[in-house]
Coordinates of C-alpha atoms in Angstrom, one line a residue:
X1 CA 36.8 -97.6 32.5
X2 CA 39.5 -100.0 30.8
X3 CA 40.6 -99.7 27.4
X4 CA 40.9 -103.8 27.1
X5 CA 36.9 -103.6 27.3
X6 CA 36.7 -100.7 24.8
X7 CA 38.3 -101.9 21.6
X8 CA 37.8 -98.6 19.6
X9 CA 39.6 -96.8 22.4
X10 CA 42.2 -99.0 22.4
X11 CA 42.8 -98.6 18.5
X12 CA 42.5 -95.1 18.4
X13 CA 45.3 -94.7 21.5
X14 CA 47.1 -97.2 20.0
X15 CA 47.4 -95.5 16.3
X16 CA 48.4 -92.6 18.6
X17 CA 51.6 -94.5 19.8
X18 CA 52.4 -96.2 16.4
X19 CA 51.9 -92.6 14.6
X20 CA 54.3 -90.7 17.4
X21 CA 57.1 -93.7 17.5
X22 CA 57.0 -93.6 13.3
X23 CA 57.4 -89.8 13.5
X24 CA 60.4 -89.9 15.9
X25 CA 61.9 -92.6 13.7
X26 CA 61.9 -90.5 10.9
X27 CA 62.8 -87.6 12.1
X28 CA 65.0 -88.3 15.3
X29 CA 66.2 -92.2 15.5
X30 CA 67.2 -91.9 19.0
X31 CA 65.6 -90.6 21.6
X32 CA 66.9 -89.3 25.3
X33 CA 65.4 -90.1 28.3
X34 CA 63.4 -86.8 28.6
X35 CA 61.9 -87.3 24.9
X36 CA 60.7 -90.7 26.2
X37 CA 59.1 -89.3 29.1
X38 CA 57.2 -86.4 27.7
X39 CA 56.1 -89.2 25.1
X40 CA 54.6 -91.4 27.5
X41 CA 52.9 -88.3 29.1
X42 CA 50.9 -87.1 26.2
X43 CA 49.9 -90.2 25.7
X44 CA 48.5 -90.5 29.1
X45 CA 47.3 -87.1 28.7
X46 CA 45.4 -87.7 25.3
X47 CA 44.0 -91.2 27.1
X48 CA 42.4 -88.9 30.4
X49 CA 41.3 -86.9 27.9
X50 CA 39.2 -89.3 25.9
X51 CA 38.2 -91.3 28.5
X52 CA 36.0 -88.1 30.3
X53 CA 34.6 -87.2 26.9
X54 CA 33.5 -90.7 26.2
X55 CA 32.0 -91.0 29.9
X56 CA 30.5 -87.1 29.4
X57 CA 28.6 -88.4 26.3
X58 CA 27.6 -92.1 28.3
X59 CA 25.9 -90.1 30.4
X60 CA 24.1 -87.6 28.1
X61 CA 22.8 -90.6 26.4
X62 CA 21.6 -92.4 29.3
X63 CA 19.6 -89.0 30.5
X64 CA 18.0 -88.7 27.4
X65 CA 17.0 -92.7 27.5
X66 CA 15.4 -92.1 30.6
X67 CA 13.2 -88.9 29.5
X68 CA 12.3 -90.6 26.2
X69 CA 11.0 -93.7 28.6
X70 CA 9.1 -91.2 31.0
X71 CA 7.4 -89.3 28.2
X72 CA 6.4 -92.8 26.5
X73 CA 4.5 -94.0 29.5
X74 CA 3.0 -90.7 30.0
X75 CA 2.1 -90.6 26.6
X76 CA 0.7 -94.5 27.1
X77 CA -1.4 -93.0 30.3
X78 CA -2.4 -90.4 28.8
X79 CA -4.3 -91.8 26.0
X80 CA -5.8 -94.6 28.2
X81 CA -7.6 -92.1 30.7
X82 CA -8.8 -89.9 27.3
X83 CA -9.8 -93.1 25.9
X84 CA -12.1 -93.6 29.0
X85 CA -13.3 -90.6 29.3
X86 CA -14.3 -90.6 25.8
X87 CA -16.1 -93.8 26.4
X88 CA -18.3 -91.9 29.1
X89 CA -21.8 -90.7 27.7
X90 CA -21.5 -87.8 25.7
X91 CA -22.2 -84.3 26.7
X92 CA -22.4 -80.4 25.1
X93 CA -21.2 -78.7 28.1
X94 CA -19.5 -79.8 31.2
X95 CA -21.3 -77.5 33.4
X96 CA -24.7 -79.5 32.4
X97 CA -23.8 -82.9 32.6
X98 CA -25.7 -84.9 34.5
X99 CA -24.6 -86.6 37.7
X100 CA -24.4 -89.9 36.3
X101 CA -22.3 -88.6 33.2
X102 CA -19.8 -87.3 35.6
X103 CA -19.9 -90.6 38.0
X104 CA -19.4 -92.8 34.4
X105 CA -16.3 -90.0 33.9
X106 CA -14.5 -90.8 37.4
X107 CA -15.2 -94.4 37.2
X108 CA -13.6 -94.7 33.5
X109 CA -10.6 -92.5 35.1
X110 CA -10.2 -95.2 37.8
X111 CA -10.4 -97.8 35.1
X112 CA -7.9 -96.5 33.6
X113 CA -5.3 -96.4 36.4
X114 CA -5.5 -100.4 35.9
X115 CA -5.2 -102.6 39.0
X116 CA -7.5 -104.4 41.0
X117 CA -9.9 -101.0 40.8
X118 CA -10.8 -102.1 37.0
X119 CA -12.8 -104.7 38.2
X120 CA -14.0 -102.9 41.6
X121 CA -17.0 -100.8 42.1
X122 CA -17.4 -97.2 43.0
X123 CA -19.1 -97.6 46.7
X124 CA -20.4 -94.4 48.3
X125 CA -22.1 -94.2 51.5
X126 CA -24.0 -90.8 53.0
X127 CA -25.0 -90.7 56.3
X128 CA -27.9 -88.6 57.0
X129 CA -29.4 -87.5 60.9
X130 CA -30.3 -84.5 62.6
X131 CA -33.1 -82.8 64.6
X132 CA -36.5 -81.3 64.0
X133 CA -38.6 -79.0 66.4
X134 CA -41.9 -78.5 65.1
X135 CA -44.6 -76.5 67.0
X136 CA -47.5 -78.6 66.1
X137 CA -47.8 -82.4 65.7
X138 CA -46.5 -83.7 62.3
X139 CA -49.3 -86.0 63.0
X140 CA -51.9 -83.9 61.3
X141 CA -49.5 -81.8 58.4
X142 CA -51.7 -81.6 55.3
X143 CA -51.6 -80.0 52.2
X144 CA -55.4 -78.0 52.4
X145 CA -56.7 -78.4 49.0
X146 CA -55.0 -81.1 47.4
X147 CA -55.7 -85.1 47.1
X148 CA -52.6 -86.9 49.7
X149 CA -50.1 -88.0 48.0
X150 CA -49.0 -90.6 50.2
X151 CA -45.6 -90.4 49.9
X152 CA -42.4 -89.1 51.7
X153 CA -44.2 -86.0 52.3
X154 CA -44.7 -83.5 55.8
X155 CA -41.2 -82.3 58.0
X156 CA -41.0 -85.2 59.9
X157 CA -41.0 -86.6 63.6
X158 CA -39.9 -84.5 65.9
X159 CA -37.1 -84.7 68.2
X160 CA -34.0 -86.6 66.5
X161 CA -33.9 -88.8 63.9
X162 CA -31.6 -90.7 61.8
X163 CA -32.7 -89.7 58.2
X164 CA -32.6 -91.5 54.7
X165 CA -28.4 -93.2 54.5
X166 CA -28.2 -94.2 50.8
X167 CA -25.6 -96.7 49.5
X168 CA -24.2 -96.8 46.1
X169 CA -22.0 -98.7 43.8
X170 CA -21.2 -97.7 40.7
X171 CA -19.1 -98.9 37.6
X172 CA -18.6 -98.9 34.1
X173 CA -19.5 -102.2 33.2
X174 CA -17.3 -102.5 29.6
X175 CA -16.7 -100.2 26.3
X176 CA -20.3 -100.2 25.8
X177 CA -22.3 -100.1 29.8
X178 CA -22.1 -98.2 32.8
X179 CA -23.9 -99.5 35.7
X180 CA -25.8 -98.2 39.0
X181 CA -27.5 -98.9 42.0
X182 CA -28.4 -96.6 45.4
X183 CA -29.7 -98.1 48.0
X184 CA -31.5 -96.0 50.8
X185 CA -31.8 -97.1 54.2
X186 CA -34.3 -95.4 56.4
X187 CA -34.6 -94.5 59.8
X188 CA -37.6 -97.1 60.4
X189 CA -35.0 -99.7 59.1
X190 CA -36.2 -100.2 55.5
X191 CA -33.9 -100.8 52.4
X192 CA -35.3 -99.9 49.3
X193 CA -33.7 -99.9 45.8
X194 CA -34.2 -96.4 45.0
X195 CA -31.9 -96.3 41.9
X196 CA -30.8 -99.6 40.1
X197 CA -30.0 -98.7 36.3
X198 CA -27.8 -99.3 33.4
X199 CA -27.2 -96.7 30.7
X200 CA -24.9 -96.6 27.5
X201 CA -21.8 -94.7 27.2
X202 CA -20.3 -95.4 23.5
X203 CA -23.7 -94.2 21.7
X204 CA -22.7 -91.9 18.5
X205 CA -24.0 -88.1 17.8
X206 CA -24.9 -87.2 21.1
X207 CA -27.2 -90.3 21.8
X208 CA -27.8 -91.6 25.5
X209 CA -30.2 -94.6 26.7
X210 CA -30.9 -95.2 30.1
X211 CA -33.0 -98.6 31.8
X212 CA -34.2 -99.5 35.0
X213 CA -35.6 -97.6 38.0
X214 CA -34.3 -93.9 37.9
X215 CA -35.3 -90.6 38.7
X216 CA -37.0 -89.4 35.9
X217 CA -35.9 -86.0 34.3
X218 CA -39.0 -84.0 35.4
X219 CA -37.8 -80.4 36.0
X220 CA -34.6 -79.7 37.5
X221 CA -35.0 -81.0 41.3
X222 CA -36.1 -84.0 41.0
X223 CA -33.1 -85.8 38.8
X224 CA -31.1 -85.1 42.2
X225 CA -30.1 -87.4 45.6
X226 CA -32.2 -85.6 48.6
X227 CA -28.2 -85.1 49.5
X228 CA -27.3 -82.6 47.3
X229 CA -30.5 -80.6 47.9
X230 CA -30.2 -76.9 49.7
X231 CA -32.0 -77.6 51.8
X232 CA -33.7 -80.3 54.3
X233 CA -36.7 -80.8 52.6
X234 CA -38.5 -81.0 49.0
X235 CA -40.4 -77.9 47.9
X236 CA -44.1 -78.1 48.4
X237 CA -44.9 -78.4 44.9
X238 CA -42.6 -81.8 44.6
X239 CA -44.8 -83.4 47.9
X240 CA -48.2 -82.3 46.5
X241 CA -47.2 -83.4 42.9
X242 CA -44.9 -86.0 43.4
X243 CA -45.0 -87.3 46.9
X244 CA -41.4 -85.9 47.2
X245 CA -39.8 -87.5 43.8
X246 CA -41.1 -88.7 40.9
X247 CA -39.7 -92.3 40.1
X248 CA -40.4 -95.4 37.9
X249 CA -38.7 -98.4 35.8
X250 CA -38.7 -97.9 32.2
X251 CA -36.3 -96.7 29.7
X252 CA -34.9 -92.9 28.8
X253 CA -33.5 -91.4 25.9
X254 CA -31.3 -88.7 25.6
X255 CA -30.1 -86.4 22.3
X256 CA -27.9 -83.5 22.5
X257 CA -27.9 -82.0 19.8
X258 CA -25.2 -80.6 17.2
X259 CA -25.4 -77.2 17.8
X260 CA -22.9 -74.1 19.5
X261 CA -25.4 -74.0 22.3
X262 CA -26.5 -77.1 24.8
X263 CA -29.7 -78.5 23.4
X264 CA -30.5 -81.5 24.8
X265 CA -34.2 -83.5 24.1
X266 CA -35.1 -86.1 26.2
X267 CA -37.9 -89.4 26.0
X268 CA -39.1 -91.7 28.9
X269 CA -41.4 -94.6 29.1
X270 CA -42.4 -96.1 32.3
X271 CA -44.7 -98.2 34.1
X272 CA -45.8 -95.0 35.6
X273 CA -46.5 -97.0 39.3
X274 CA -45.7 -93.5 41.3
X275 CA -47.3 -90.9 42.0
X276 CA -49.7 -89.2 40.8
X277 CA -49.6 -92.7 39.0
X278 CA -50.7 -96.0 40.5
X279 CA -49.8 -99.7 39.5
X280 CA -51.4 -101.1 36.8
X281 CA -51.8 -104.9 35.7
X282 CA -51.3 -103.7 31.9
X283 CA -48.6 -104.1 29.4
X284 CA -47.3 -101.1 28.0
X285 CA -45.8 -97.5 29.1
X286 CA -48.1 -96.5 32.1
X287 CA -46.0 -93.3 31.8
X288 CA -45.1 -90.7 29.2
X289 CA -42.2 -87.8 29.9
X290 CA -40.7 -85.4 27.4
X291 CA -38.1 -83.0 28.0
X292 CA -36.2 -79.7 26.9
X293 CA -32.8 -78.1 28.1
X294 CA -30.9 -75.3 27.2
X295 CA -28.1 -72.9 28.4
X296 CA -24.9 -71.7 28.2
X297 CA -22.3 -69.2 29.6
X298 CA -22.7 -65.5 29.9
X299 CA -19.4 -63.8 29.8
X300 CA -16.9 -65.4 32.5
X301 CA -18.9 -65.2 35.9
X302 CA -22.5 -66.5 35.2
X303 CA -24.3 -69.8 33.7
X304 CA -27.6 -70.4 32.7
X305 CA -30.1 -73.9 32.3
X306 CA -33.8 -73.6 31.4
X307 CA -36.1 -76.6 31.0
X308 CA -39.4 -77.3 29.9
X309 CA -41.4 -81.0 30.5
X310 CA -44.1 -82.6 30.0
X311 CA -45.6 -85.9 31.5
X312 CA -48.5 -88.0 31.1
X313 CA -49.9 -90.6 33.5
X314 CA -52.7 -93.2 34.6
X315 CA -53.6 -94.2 37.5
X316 CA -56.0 -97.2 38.1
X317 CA -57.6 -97.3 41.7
X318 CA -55.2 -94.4 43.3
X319 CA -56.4 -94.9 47.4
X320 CA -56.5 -92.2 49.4
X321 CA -58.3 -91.6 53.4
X322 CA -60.5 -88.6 53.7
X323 CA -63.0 -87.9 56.9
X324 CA -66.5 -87.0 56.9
X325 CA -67.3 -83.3 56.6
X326 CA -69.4 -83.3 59.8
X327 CA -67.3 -85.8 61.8
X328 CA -64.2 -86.2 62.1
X329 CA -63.6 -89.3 63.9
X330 CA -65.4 -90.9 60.3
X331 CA -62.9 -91.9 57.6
X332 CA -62.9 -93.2 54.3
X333 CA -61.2 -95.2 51.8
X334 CA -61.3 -93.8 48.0
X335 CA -59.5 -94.5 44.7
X336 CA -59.2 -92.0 41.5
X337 CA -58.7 -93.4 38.1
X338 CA -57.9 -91.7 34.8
X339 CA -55.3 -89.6 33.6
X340 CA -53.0 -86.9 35.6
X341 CA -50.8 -84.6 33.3
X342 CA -48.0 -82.5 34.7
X343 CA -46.6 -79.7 32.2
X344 CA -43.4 -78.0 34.5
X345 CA -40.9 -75.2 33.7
X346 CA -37.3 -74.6 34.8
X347 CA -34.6 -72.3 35.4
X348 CA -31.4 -71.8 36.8
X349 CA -29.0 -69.1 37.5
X350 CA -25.5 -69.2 38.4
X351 CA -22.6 -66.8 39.4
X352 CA -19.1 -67.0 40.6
X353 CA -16.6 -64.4 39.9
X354 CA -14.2 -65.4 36.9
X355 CA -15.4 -68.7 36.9
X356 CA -13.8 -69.5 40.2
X357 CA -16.7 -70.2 43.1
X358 CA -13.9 -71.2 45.8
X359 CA -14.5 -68.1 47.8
X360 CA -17.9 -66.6 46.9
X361 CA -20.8 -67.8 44.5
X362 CA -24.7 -67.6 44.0
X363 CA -27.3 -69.5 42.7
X364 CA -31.0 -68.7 42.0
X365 CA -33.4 -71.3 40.9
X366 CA -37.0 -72.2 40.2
X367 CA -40.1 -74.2 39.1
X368 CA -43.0 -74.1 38.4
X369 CA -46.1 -77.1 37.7
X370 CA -49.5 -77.1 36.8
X371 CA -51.5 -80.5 37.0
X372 CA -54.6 -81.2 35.8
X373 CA -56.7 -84.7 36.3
X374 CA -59.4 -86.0 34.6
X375 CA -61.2 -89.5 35.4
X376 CA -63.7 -90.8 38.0
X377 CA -63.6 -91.3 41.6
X378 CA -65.2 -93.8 43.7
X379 CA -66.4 -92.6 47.4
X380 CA -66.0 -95.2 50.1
X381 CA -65.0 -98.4 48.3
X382 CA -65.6 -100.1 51.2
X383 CA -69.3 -99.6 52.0
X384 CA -71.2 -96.9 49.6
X385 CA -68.7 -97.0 46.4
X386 CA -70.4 -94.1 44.6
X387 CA -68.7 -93.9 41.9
X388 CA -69.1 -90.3 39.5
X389 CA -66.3 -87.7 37.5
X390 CA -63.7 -86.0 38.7
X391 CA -61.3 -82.8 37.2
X392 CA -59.1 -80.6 38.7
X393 CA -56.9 -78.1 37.6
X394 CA -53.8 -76.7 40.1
X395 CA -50.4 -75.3 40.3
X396 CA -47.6 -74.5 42.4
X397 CA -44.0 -73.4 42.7
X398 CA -41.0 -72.2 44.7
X399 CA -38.0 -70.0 44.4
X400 CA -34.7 -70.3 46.1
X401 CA -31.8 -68.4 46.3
X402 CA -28.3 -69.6 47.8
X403 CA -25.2 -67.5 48.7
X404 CA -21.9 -68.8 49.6
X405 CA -20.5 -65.2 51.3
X406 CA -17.4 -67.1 52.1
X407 CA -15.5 -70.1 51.7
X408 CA -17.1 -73.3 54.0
X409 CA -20.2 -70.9 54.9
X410 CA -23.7 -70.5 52.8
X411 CA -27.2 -68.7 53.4
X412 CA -29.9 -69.5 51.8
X413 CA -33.9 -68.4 51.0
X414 CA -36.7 -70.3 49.5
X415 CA -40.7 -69.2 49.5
X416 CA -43.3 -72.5 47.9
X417 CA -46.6 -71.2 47.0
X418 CA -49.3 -73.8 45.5
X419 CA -52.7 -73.1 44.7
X420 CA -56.0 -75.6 45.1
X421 CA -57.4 -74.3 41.7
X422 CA -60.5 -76.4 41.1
X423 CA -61.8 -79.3 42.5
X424 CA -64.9 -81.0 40.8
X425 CA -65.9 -84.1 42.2
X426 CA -69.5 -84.4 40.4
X427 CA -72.1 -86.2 42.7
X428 CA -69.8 -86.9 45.3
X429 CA -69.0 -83.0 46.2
X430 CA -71.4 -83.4 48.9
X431 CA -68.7 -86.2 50.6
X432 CA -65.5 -85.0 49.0
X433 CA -65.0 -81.6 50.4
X434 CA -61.4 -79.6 49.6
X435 CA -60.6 -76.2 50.5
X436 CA -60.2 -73.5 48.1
X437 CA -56.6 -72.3 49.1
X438 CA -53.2 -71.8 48.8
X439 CA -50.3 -73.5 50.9
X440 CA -47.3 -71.6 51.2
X441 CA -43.7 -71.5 53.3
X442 CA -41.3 -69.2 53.9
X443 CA -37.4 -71.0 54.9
X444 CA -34.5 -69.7 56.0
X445 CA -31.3 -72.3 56.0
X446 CA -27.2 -71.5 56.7
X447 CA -25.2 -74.3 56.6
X448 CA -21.2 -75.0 57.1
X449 CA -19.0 -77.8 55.1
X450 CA -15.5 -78.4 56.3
X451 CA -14.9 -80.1 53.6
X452 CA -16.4 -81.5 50.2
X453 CA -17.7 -84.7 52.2
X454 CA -19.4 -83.2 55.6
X455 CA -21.7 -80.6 55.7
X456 CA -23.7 -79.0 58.9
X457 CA -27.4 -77.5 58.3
X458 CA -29.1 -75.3 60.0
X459 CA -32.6 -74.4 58.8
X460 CA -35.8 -72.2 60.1
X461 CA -39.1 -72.6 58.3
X462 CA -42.5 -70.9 58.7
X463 CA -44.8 -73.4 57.6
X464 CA -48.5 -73.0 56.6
X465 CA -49.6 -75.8 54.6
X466 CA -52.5 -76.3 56.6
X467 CA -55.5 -73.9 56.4
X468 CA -55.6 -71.9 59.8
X469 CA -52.6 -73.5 61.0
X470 CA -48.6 -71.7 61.2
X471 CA -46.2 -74.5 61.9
X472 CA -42.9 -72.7 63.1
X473 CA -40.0 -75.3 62.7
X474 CA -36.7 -75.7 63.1
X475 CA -33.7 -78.1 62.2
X476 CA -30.4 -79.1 62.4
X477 CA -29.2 -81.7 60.1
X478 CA -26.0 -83.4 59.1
X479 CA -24.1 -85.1 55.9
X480 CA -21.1 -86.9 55.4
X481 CA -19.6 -88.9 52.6
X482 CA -17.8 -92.2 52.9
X483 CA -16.3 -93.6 49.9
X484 CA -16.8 -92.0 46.2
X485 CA -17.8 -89.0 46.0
X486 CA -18.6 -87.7 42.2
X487 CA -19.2 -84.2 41.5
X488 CA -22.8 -83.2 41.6
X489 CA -24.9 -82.1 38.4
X490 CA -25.3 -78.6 37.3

């Protein structure tokens, strides 16, 4: 560095030289050669010397510049994603958030990272296919005992198949919206919106709305993508209760409330068009659905969620096909209409050592639904249309079990039981004939994910939904996941 561009360097050296030519003058007025030269040497000296301690503190300062710059834009980063996050629908406990609570958390993250992402949609594609080997004919799978649903119901065709793909995007829409919408392509070539909602995320005291179509939060299954299910297929009691998932447009409303422990109350109204509701050309909630969670932690290694619903619903002219008692080559068209009401409990178990589920975890969960339908039913709308009152009363459940005995690599269990209960069709009993009895299957699954977006399936089931009949089936399935991929819920 020069001292011409350092003018307090130059003073101070400078002073030096004026101070040490003053002092010689007073003391010795002349100086030899030698006294000249050791002169000039200190003062060379005394310059090196200031120079490296003025460079050493340069650099000190321009080290701690730089940290104090790092630590502001963390700091800057920092508070953006926590003011995101915060903006995401409020929860009591992470391990019962919902999984459009945690997609609204990774989409506000992204947000935050600014870019052209801010303005971007989440997209997520799964891919669904496999195989099924049934030893008798999907064609004539029934539920013995209960009213056909008429919806995605039964294992399947056999041979292989490309299975339900759905297609989501996802975003929050400002401070106040998040967004949705899953698409699901079938294997006959059908798109269908299965889920297109908005729902709030800036709500106060543990407030949450939702509107638009959604899964309704019935039990603990049914909330959830057929993709993050255990196994291939819905229990029985979701098919003969639901016709696989129970579905509508409407509006919900969520409370968690203030307390140590999750609570959480929920409120839906709907048009009620699925089943075991129908369409109606009325105005008003065709629909009614309230629900109940709790849980919590016990000790390090296991979590707990129980759940308790309820949900009321009309239908007006629900079809369905049955066959003449004495022939069966004779079918007819019928329609119930009245009210259904489902009341369903809950309940899920959880373990991983410590807390950490890498390696080894279990999960045990179940439900169980009773339905009961009052109303009348007309026989053959088409010709006879006799027309009296119908009730019934039945029930059903499962229980699963799923252990992951190492990392990649799970086993799993489940057993569905359902009972007929009681069938009264009045003065059409003589037409309208159902079985006393009890549908049940036993299924064994293992499956293998490489990673968090492919898994591989594997699953034996001894089916006997139909009265007389054991269906022995078999299936290999796969899942992979392009794009997003939010954690799943609880």
């Amino acid at each position: 560095m020069s001292f011409l561009r350092h003018p307090t360097r130059l003073a101070l050296a400078t002073g030096l030289l004026l101070s040490a030519t003053a002092h010689a003058q007073g003391k010795a007025p002349t100086l030899d050669a030698n006294g000249l030269q050791q002169l000039r040497q200190q003062i060379d000296e005394l310059k090196r010397s200031y120079d490296s301690r003025i460079q050493a503190l340069e650099a000190q300062l321009q080290q701690a510049q730089q940290q104090l710059t790092q630590q502001a834009a963390q700091q800057q980063s920092t508070a953006a994603a926590v003011a995101a996050v915060t903006a995401a629908p409020n929860t009591a406990h992470a391990a019962n958030a919902s999984t459009s609570d945690t997609a609204i958390a990774a989409d506000s993250a992204g947000a935050a990272s600014g870019g052209a992402n801010r303005f971007n949609p989440a997209v997520a594609l799964i891919l669904t296919g496999g195989y099924a080997g049934l030893s008798k004919s999907p064609d004539s799978w029934q539920l013995s005992g209960f009213l056909p649903s008429g919806g995605e119901v039964g294992p399947g065709k056999r041979g292989f198949s490309l299975g339900e793909s759905e297609l989501t995007l996802s975003a929050n829409i400002d401070h106040l919206f998040y967004g949705a919408v899953t698409l699901a392509v079938s294997g006959e070539d059908t798109i269908s919106a299965e889920e297109a909602f908005v729902q709030t995320t800036a709500l106060p005291a543990g407030l949450k709305l939702k509107a638009g179509r959604f899964y309704a939060g019935l039990g603990y299954l049914n909330e959830q993508h057929a993709h993050t299910w255990d196994f291939v297929d819905a229990p029985l009691a979701y098919q003969a209760f639901f016709g696989g998932q129970f579905k509508q447009e409407g509006v919900q409303a969520r409370w968690v409330l203030p307390l140590e422990r999750y609570v959480e109350l929920g409120l839906e109204l709907g048009n009620g068009h699925g089943f075991p509701g129908s369409e109606r050309d009325r105005n008003g909630a065709g629909a009614t659905l309230l629900t109940a969670r709790t849980g919590g932690d016990i000790g390090f290694s296991h979590s707990w969620r129980a759940g308790a619903s309820w949900l009321q619903t009309r239908a007006d002219g629900r079809e369905w096909t049955s066959t003449d008692p004495l022939d069966d080559s004779t079918t007819y068209t019928n329609t119930f209409s009245g009210r259904s009401r489902i009341w369903a409990l809950d309940g899920v178990w959880k373990w991983a050592p410590n807390g950490n589920g890498r390696v080894t975890n279990f999960k045990l969960q179940g439900e169980y639904f009773r339905r009961t339908e009052s109303g009348q039913v007309a026989f053959d709308t088409a010709s006879l249309n006799s027309i009296d009152g119908y009730r019934s009363a039945q029930s059903g459940w499962y229980l699963q079990g799923v252990y992951q005995f190492m990392p990649q690599w799970r086993v799993g269990l489940r057993h569905d039981r359902l009972d007929s209960g009681r069938n009264d069709f009045g003065a059409n009993a003589l037409n309208l004939v159902l079985p006393s009895y009890k549908p049940k299957r036993d299924t064994l699954m293992v499956d293998w994910s490489p990673s968090e977006y492919s898994r591989w399936r594997l699953q034996f089931s001894d089916d006997r939904a139909r009265q007389g009949v054991a269906d022995h089936q078999i299936f290999l399935q796969y899942q992979m996941s392009l794009g997003a991929h939010g954690a799943h819920s609880y």
